[in-house]
Amino acid sequence: QVQLVESGGGSVQAGGSLRLSCAVSGSDDSSDCTGWFRQAPGKEREGVAAIGSDGLVRYADSVKGRFTISQDNAKNTQYLQMNNLKPEDTGMYYCAARVGCTYVTLMSLRYDYWGQGTQVTVSS
């Protein structure tokens, strides 16, 4: 059973930065993809960034140039560096894993395992 644990959320002012971490355990599939998703109150969950086992990345247009996804395979951990945060970035951020993926996607329905989420709040 794959387990994901997020950390690093918090409250910052607009223009600030946060780095989210996602520790993955229980997976021995080297072809996993990992993604970050967020959900604001009253809104649908949306894909923010995703990374494949080969390092290929994909970003939502709203975060391009501000967010960076990366992974440390030795630690089985993925990161989401968020810079120049805006109030509209506020939401619960979830890490998700897709087993045996062949392409990187931001579609949440394609992901098999999910973490519990970490809250990010950006004030103006």
PDB file of C-alpha atoms in Angstrom:
ATOM      1  CA  GLN A   1       0.000   0.000   0.000  1.00  0.00           C
ATOM      2  CA  VAL A   2       1.423   3.334  -1.087  1.00  0.00           C
ATOM      3  CA  GLN A   3       1.333   6.069   1.521  1.00  0.00           C
ATOM      4  CA  LEU A   4       1.990   9.766   1.017  1.00  0.00           C
ATOM      5  CA  VAL A   5       2.561  12.317   3.747  1.00  0.00           C
ATOM      6  CA  GLU A   6       2.656  16.022   2.987  1.00  0.00           C
ATOM      7  CA  SER A   7       4.326  18.700   5.075  1.00  0.00           C
ATOM      8  CA  GLY A   8       5.430  22.296   4.775  1.00  0.00           C
ATOM      9  CA  GLY A   9       2.150  24.152   4.543  1.00  0.00           C
ATOM     10  CA  GLY A  10       1.489  27.344   6.461  1.00  0.00           C
ATOM     11  CA  SER A  11       0.442  30.955   6.303  1.00  0.00           C
ATOM     12  CA  VAL A  12       2.396  33.578   4.387  1.00  0.00           C
ATOM     13  CA  GLN A  13       1.839  37.002   2.963  1.00  0.00           C
ATOM     14  CA  ALA A  14       1.523  37.601  -0.739  1.00  0.00           C
ATOM     15  CA  GLY A  15       4.904  37.469  -2.406  1.00  0.00           C
ATOM     16  CA  GLY A  16       6.254  34.985   0.093  1.00  0.00           C
ATOM     17  CA  SER A  17       7.478  31.433  -0.420  1.00  0.00           C
ATOM     18  CA  LEU A  18       6.782  27.963   0.914  1.00  0.00           C
ATOM     19  CA  ARG A  19       8.190  24.546   0.140  1.00  0.00           C
ATOM     20  CA  LEU A  20       5.927  21.553   0.390  1.00  0.00           C
ATOM     21  CA  SER A  21       7.286  18.044   0.821  1.00  0.00           C
ATOM     22  CA  CYS A  22       5.696  14.703   0.052  1.00  0.00           C
ATOM     23  CA  ALA A  23       7.217  11.574   1.530  1.00  0.00           C
ATOM     24  CA  VAL A  24       6.243   8.431  -0.366  1.00  0.00           C
ATOM     25  CA  SER A  25       6.451   4.945   1.080  1.00  0.00           C
ATOM     26  CA  GLY A  26       5.272   1.490   0.121  1.00  0.00           C
ATOM     27  CA  SER A  27       5.978   1.755  -3.580  1.00  0.00           C
ATOM     28  CA  ASP A  28       8.652  -0.143  -5.422  1.00  0.00           C
ATOM     29  CA  ASP A  29       7.468   0.857  -8.865  1.00  0.00           C
ATOM     30  CA  SER A  30      10.119   2.957 -10.512  1.00  0.00           C
ATOM     31  CA  SER A  31       7.633   4.245 -13.068  1.00  0.00           C
ATOM     32  CA  ASP A  32       5.502   6.162 -10.606  1.00  0.00           C
ATOM     33  CA  CYS A  33       4.467   9.731 -11.278  1.00  0.00           C
ATOM     34  CA  THR A  34       3.726  12.217  -8.512  1.00  0.00           C
ATOM     35  CA  GLY A  35       1.525  15.259  -8.636  1.00  0.00           C
ATOM     36  CA  TRP A  36       0.467  18.166  -6.505  1.00  0.00           C
ATOM     37  CA  PHE A  37      -3.148  19.259  -6.442  1.00  0.00           C
ATOM     38  CA  ARG A  38      -4.995  21.949  -4.553  1.00  0.00           C
ATOM     39  CA  GLN A  39      -8.540  22.651  -3.567  1.00  0.00           C
ATOM     40  CA  ALA A  40      -9.936  25.942  -2.347  1.00  0.00           C
ATOM     41  CA  PRO A  41     -13.235  26.124  -0.455  1.00  0.00           C
ATOM     42  CA  GLY A  42     -16.150  25.839  -2.844  1.00  0.00           C
ATOM     43  CA  LYS A  43     -13.933  24.988  -5.798  1.00  0.00           C
ATOM     44  CA  GLU A  44     -12.973  21.817  -7.579  1.00  0.00           C
ATOM     45  CA  ARG A  45      -9.629  20.184  -7.032  1.00  0.00           C
ATOM     46  CA  GLU A  46      -7.119  21.295  -9.627  1.00  0.00           C
ATOM     47  CA  GLY A  47      -3.769  19.988 -10.728  1.00  0.00           C
ATOM     48  CA  VAL A  48      -0.830  22.245  -9.946  1.00  0.00           C
ATOM     49  CA  ALA A  49       2.293  20.336 -10.950  1.00  0.00           C
ATOM     50  CA  ALA A  50       3.362  16.806 -11.734  1.00  0.00           C
ATOM     51  CA  ILE A  51       6.614  14.966 -12.316  1.00  0.00           C
ATOM     52  CA  GLY A  52       7.457  11.649 -13.892  1.00  0.00           C
ATOM     53  CA  SER A  53      10.112   9.171 -12.863  1.00  0.00           C
ATOM     54  CA  ASP A  54      12.208  10.444 -15.774  1.00  0.00           C
ATOM     55  CA  GLY A  55      12.028  13.991 -14.472  1.00  0.00           C
ATOM     56  CA  LEU A  56       9.532  15.233 -17.035  1.00  0.00           C
ATOM     57  CA  VAL A  57       7.356  17.938 -15.461  1.00  0.00           C
ATOM     58  CA  ARG A  58       4.053  19.615 -16.163  1.00  0.00           C
ATOM     59  CA  TYR A  59       2.590  22.756 -14.594  1.00  0.00           C
ATOM     60  CA  ALA A  60      -0.745  24.488 -14.521  1.00  0.00           C
ATOM     61  CA  ASP A  61      -0.629  27.787 -16.393  1.00  0.00           C
ATOM     62  CA  SER A  62      -1.498  29.662 -13.205  1.00  0.00           C
ATOM     63  CA  VAL A  63       1.721  28.602 -11.482  1.00  0.00           C
ATOM     64  CA  LYS A  64       4.244  28.514 -14.319  1.00  0.00           C
ATOM     65  CA  GLY A  65       7.310  30.543 -13.466  1.00  0.00           C
ATOM     66  CA  ARG A  66       6.429  30.589  -9.763  1.00  0.00           C
ATOM     67  CA  PHE A  67       6.248  26.933  -8.686  1.00  0.00           C
ATOM     68  CA  THR A  68       8.869  24.239  -9.154  1.00  0.00           C
ATOM     69  CA  ILE A  69       8.330  20.529  -8.627  1.00  0.00           C
ATOM     70  CA  SER A  70      11.288  18.265  -7.967  1.00  0.00           C
ATOM     71  CA  GLN A  71      12.089  14.881  -6.536  1.00  0.00           C
ATOM     72  CA  ASP A  72      14.797  13.209  -4.509  1.00  0.00           C
ATOM     73  CA  ASN A  73      14.642   9.547  -5.486  1.00  0.00           C
ATOM     74  CA  ALA A  74      17.095   8.541  -2.768  1.00  0.00           C
ATOM     75  CA  LYS A  75      14.708   9.923  -0.144  1.00  0.00           C
ATOM     76  CA  ASN A  76      11.478   8.972  -1.958  1.00  0.00           C
ATOM     77  CA  THR A  77      10.386  12.540  -1.508  1.00  0.00           C
ATOM     78  CA  GLN A  78       8.887  15.094  -3.862  1.00  0.00           C
ATOM     79  CA  TYR A  79       8.929  18.818  -3.331  1.00  0.00           C
ATOM     80  CA  LEU A  80       6.898  21.760  -4.481  1.00  0.00           C
ATOM     81  CA  GLN A  81       8.752  25.052  -4.184  1.00  0.00           C
ATOM     82  CA  MET A  82       6.239  27.891  -4.310  1.00  0.00           C
ATOM     83  CA  ASN A  83       7.505  31.422  -4.838  1.00  0.00           C
ATOM     84  CA  ASN A  84       5.744  34.743  -5.287  1.00  0.00           C
ATOM     85  CA  LEU A  85       2.630  33.322  -3.693  1.00  0.00           C
ATOM     86  CA  LYS A  86      -0.692  34.986  -4.358  1.00  0.00           C
ATOM     87  CA  PRO A  87      -3.943  34.951  -2.354  1.00  0.00           C
ATOM     88  CA  GLU A  88      -5.502  32.807  -5.084  1.00  0.00           C
ATOM     89  CA  ASP A  89      -2.953  30.097  -4.271  1.00  0.00           C
ATOM     90  CA  THR A  90      -4.724  29.529  -0.967  1.00  0.00           C
ATOM     91  CA  GLY A  91      -6.101  26.047  -0.495  1.00  0.00           C
ATOM     92  CA  MET A  92      -5.484  22.544   0.723  1.00  0.00           C
ATOM     93  CA  TYR A  93      -2.582  21.017  -1.157  1.00  0.00           C
ATOM     94  CA  TYR A  94      -2.512  17.305  -1.797  1.00  0.00           C
ATOM     95  CA  CYS A  95       0.234  15.030  -3.016  1.00  0.00           C
ATOM     96  CA  ALA A  96      -0.802  12.096  -5.186  1.00  0.00           C
ATOM     97  CA  ALA A  97       0.924   9.164  -6.840  1.00  0.00           C
ATOM     98  CA  ARG A  98       0.138   7.373 -10.039  1.00  0.00           C
ATOM     99  CA  VAL A  99       1.551   3.870 -10.325  1.00  0.00           C
ATOM    100  CA  GLY A 100       2.995   2.698 -13.604  1.00  0.00           C
ATOM    101  CA  CYS A 101       2.386   5.945 -15.410  1.00  0.00           C
ATOM    102  CA  THR A 102       3.486   6.361 -19.003  1.00  0.00           C
ATOM    103  CA  TYR A 103       2.808  10.099 -19.272  1.00  0.00           C
ATOM    104  CA  VAL A 104       2.648  13.022 -16.882  1.00  0.00           C
ATOM    105  CA  THR A 105      -0.811  14.434 -16.317  1.00  0.00           C
ATOM    106  CA  LEU A 106      -2.578  16.948 -14.101  1.00  0.00           C
ATOM    107  CA  MET A 107      -5.851  15.040 -14.222  1.00  0.00           C
ATOM    108  CA  SER A 108      -6.654  14.011 -10.670  1.00  0.00           C
ATOM    109  CA  LEU A 109      -8.710  10.991 -11.801  1.00  0.00           C
ATOM    110  CA  ARG A 110      -5.524   9.396 -13.121  1.00  0.00           C
ATOM    111  CA  TYR A 111      -3.918   9.230  -9.691  1.00  0.00           C
ATOM    112  CA  ASP A 112      -4.183   6.183  -7.486  1.00  0.00           C
ATOM    113  CA  TYR A 113      -3.008   7.259  -4.042  1.00  0.00           C
ATOM    114  CA  TRP A 114      -3.470  10.479  -2.101  1.00  0.00           C
ATOM    115  CA  GLY A 115      -2.066  12.130   0.981  1.00  0.00           C
ATOM    116  CA  GLN A 116      -4.127  13.858   3.655  1.00  0.00           C
ATOM    117  CA  GLY A 117      -3.206  17.343   2.504  1.00  0.00           C
ATOM    118  CA  THR A 118      -1.479  20.375   3.937  1.00  0.00           C
ATOM    119  CA  GLN A 119      -3.044  23.828   4.179  1.00  0.00           C
ATOM    120  CA  VAL A 120      -1.561  26.835   2.427  1.00  0.00           C
ATOM    121  CA  THR A 121      -2.939  30.268   3.232  1.00  0.00           C
ATOM    122  CA  VAL A 122      -1.741  33.402   1.457  1.00  0.00           C
ATOM    123  CA  SER A 123      -2.879  36.749   2.765  1.00  0.00           C
ATOM    124  CA  SER A 124      -2.877  39.982   0.819  1.00  0.00           C
TER     125      SER A 124
END
